[in-house]
Short mmCIF file of C-alpha atoms in Angstrom, two decimals:
data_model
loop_
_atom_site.label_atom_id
_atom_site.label_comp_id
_atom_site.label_asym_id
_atom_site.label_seq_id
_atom_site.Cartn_x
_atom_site.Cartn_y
_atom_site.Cartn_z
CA UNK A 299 -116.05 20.35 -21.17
CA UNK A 300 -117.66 16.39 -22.11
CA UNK A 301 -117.50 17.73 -26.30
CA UNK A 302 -114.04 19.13 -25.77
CA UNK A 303 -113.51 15.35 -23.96
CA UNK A 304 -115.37 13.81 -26.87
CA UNK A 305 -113.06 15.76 -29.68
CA UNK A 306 -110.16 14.71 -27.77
CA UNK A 307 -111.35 11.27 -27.62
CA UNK A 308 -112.38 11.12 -31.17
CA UNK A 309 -109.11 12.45 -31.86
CA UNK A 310 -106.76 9.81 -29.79
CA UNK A 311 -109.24 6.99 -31.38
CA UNK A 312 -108.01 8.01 -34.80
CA UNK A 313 -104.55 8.31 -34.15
CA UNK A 314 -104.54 4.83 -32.40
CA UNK A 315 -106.24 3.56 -35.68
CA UNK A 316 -103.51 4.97 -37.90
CA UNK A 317 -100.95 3.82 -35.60
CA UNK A 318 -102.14 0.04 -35.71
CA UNK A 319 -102.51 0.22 -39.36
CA UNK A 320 -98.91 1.34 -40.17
CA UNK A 321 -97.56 -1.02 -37.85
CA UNK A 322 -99.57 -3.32 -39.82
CA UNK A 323 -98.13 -2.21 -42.99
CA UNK A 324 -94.33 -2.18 -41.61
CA UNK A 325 -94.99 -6.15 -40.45
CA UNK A 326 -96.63 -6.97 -43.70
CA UNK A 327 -93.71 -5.56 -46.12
CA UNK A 328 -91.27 -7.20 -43.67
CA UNK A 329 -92.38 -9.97 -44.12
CA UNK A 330 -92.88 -10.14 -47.76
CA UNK A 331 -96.74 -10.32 -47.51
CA UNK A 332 -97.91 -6.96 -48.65
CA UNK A 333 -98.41 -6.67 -52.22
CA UNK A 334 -97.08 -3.24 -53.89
CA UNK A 335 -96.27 -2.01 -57.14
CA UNK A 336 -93.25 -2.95 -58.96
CA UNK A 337 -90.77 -0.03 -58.80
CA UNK A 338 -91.61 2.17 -62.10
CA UNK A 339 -88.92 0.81 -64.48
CA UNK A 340 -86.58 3.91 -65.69
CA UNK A 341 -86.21 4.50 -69.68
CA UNK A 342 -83.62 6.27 -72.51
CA UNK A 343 -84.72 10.23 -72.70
CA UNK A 344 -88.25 10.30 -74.28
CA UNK A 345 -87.86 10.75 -78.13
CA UNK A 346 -89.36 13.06 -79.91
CA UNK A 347 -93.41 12.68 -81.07
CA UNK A 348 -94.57 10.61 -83.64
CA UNK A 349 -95.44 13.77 -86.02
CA UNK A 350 -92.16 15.74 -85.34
CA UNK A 351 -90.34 12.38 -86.12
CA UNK A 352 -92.53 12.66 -89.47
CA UNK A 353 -90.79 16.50 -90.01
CA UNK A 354 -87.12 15.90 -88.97
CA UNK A 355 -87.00 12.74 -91.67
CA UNK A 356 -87.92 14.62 -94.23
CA UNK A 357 -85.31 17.06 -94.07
CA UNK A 358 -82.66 14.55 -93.72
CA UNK A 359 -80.69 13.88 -96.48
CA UNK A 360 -81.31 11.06 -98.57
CA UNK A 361 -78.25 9.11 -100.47
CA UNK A 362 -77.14 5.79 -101.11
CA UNK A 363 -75.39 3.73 -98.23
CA UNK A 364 -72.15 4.54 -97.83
CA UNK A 365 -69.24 1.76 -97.54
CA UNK A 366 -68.19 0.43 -94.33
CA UNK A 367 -63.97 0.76 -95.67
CA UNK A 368 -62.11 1.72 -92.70
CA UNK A 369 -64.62 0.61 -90.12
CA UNK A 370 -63.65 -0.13 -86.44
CA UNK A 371 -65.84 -0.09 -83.64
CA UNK A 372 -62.27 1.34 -82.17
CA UNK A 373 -62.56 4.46 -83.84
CA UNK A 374 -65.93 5.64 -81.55
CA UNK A 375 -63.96 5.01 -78.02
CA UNK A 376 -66.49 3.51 -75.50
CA UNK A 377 -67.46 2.72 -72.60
CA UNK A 378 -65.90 6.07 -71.19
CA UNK A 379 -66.20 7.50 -67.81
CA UNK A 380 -69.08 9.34 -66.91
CA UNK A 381 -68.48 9.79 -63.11
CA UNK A 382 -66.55 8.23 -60.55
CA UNK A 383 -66.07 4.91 -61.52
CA UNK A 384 -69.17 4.38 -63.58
CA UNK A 385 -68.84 4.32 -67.34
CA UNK A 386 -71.22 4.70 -69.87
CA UNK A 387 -72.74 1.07 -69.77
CA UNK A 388 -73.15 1.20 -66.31
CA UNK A 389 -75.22 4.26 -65.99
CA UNK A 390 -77.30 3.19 -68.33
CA UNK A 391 -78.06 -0.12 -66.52
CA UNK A 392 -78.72 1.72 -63.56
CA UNK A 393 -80.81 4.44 -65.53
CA UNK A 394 -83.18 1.41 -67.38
CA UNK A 395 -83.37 -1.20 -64.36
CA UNK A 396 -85.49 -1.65 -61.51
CA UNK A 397 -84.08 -1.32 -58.54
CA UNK A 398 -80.60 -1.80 -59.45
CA UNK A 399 -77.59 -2.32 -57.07
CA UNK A 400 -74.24 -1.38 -57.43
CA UNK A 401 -70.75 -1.84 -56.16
CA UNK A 402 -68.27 0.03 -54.99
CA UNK A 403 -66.65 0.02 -58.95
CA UNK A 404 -70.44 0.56 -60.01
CA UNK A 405 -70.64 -2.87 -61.11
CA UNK A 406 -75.10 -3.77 -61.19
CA UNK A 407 -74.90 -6.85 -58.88
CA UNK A 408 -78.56 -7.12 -58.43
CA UNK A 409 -82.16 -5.78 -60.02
CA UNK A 410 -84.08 -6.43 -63.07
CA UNK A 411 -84.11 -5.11 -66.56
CA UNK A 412 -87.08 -5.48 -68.87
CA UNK A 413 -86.29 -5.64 -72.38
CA UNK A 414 -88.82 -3.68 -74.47
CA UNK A 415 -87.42 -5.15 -77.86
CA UNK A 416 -88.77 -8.22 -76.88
CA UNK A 417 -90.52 -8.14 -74.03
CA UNK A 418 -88.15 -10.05 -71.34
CA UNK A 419 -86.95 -9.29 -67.79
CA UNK A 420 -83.56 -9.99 -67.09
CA UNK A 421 -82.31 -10.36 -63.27
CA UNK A 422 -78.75 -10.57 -64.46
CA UNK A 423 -76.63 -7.56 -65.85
CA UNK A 424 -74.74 -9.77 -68.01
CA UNK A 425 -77.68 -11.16 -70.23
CA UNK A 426 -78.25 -7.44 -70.84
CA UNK A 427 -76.27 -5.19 -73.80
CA UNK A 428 -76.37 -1.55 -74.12
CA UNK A 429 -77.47 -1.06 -78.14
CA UNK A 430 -77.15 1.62 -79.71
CA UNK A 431 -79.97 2.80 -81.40
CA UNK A 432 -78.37 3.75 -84.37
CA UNK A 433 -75.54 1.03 -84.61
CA UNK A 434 -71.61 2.35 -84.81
CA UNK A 435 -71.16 0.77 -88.05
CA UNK A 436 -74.68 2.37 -89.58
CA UNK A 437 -73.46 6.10 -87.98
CA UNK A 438 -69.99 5.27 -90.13
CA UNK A 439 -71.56 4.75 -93.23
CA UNK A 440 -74.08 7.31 -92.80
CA UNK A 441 -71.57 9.99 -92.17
CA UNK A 442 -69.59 9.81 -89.29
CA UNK A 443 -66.50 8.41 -91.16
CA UNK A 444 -66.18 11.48 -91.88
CA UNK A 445 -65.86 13.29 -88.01
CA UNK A 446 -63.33 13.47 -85.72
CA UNK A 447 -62.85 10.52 -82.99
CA UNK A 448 -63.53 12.89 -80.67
CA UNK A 449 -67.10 13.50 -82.10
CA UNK A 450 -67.95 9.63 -82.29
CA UNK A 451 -66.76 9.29 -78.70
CA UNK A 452 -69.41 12.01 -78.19
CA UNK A 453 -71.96 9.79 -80.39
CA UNK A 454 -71.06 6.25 -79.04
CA UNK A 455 -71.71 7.64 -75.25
CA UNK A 456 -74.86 9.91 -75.96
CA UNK A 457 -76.76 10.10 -72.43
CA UNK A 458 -78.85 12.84 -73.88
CA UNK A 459 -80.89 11.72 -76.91
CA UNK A 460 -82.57 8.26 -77.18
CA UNK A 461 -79.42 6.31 -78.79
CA UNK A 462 -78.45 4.04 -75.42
CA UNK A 463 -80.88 1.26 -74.15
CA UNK A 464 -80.80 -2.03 -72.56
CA UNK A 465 -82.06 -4.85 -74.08
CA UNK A 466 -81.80 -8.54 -74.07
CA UNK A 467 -77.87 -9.26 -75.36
CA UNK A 468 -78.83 -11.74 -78.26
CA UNK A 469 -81.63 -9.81 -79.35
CA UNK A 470 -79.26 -7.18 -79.96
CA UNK A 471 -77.07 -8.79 -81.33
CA UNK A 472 -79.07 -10.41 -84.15
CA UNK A 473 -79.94 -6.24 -84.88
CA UNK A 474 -76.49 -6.34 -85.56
CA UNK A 475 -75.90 -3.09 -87.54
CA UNK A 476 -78.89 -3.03 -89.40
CA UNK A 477 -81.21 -0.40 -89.95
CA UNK A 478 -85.02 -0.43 -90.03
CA UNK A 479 -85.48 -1.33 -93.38
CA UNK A 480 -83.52 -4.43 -92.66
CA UNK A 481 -84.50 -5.35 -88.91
CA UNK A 482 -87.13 -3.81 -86.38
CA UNK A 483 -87.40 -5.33 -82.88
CA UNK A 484 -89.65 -8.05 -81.94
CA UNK A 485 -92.07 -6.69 -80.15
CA UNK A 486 -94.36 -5.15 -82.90
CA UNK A 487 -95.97 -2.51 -80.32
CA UNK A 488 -92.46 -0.98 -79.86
CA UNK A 489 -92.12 -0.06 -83.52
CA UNK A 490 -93.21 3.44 -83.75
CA UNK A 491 -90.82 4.48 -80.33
CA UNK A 492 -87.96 2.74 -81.91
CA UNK A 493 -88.43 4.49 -85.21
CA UNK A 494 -89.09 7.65 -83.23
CA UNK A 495 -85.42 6.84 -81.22
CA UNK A 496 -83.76 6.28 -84.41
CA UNK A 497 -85.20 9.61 -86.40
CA UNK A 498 -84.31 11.59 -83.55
CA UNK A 499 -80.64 10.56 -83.03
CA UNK A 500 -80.03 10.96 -86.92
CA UNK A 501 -81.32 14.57 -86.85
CA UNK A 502 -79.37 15.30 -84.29
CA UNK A 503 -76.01 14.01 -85.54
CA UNK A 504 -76.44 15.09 -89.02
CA UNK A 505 -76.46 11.47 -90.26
CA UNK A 506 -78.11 10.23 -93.36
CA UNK A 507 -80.52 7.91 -94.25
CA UNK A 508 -80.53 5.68 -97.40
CA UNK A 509 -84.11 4.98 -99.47
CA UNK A 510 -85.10 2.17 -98.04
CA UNK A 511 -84.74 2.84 -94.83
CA UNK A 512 -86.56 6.41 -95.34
CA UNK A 513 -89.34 4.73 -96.87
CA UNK A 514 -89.60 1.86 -93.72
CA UNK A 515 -89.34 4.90 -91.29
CA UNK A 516 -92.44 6.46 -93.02
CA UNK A 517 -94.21 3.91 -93.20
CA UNK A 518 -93.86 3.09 -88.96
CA UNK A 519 -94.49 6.58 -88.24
CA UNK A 520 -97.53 7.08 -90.39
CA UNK A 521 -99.05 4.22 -88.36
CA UNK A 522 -97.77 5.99 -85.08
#
């Protein structure tokens, strides 16, 4: 009977022990005192790799920019709905933050968004932008004057491939509608990703690239 005692006193001994130590815990975090890891920070769907990037851009075709006549960021209609009452830009700041918070229209009102063109955390949803990894105007003369508005909808609001990120709003907007051989982002380290994210959506849209921005895509992906 005194080891079947013993195990049962071993046993309550623990249990106290775990007891005290989550209480512990729970006071801490109220509190503010217990350090923990930053809530992972969400991202755009993973490109593809560095070597399949390589395969898709050479089987893209390869022609001479064409002109930007007829151009209006009207003709890819966005931000549409995606449920509810959040649109496009609005899932995707609640996708890329940390610990974003949302109101009742789906409006962020709180959380933090790293920028990984740059490097920058943003607490504020409006020094954020949604870019577009390929830019509207680069997709137009790349192809897609050619489609139907209902396929650049498709291509302005693509949740699916890498093509919608938040970044820093004047970093974007100094990308303007450039391509790589014309502007990369900041942050040097994020090069091979972004040209991996920019490969990948023109494969899947069927758009074209001109020469020099073939040869800058080769030349970030055989560094990758």
């Amino acid at each position: 009977m005194s080891g079947v005692y013993a195990r049962r006193s071993r046993g309550a001994l623990v249990a106290a022990r775990r007891t005290a130590v989550l209480a512990a815990a729970s006071a801490l975090a109220t509190t503010g005192l217990l350090a923990t890891a930053p809530t992972a920070q969400a991202a755009p769907p993973t490109p593809v790799s560095a070597s399949t990037a390589r395969s898709y851009l050479s089987q893209l075709t390869v022609s001479a920019e064409g002109s930007s006549s007829g151009y209006s960021r009207d003709l890819f209609p966005h931000w549409i709905t995606q449920s509810g009452t959040c649109n496009t830009r609005e899932v995707v700041l609640g996708r890329d933050g940390s610990n974003v918070q949302q109101d009742s229209s789906c409006a962020a009102v709180s959380g933090s968004w790293y920028s990984p063109y740059d490097g920058a955390t943003w607490y504020a949803a409006s020094d954020v932008d949604i870019d577009h990894i390929v830019p509207l105007a680069e997709a137009w003369r790349s192809g897609a004057s050619s489609w139907t508005t209902s396929k650049r909808q498709q291509f302005a609001n693509d949740l699916t491939r890498p093509q919608l990120i938040a970044v820093t709003d004047n970093v974007n907007q100094s990308k303007g509608d450039q391509d790589p051989a014309e502007w990369m982002p900041p942050r040097s380290s994020y090069h091979c990703y972004y040209a991996r994210m920019w490969v990948h959506t023109k494969y899947y849209w069927n758009l074209k690239v001109d020469p020099a921005e073939k040869s800058a895509l080769q030349s970030v992906l055989n560094g990758c």
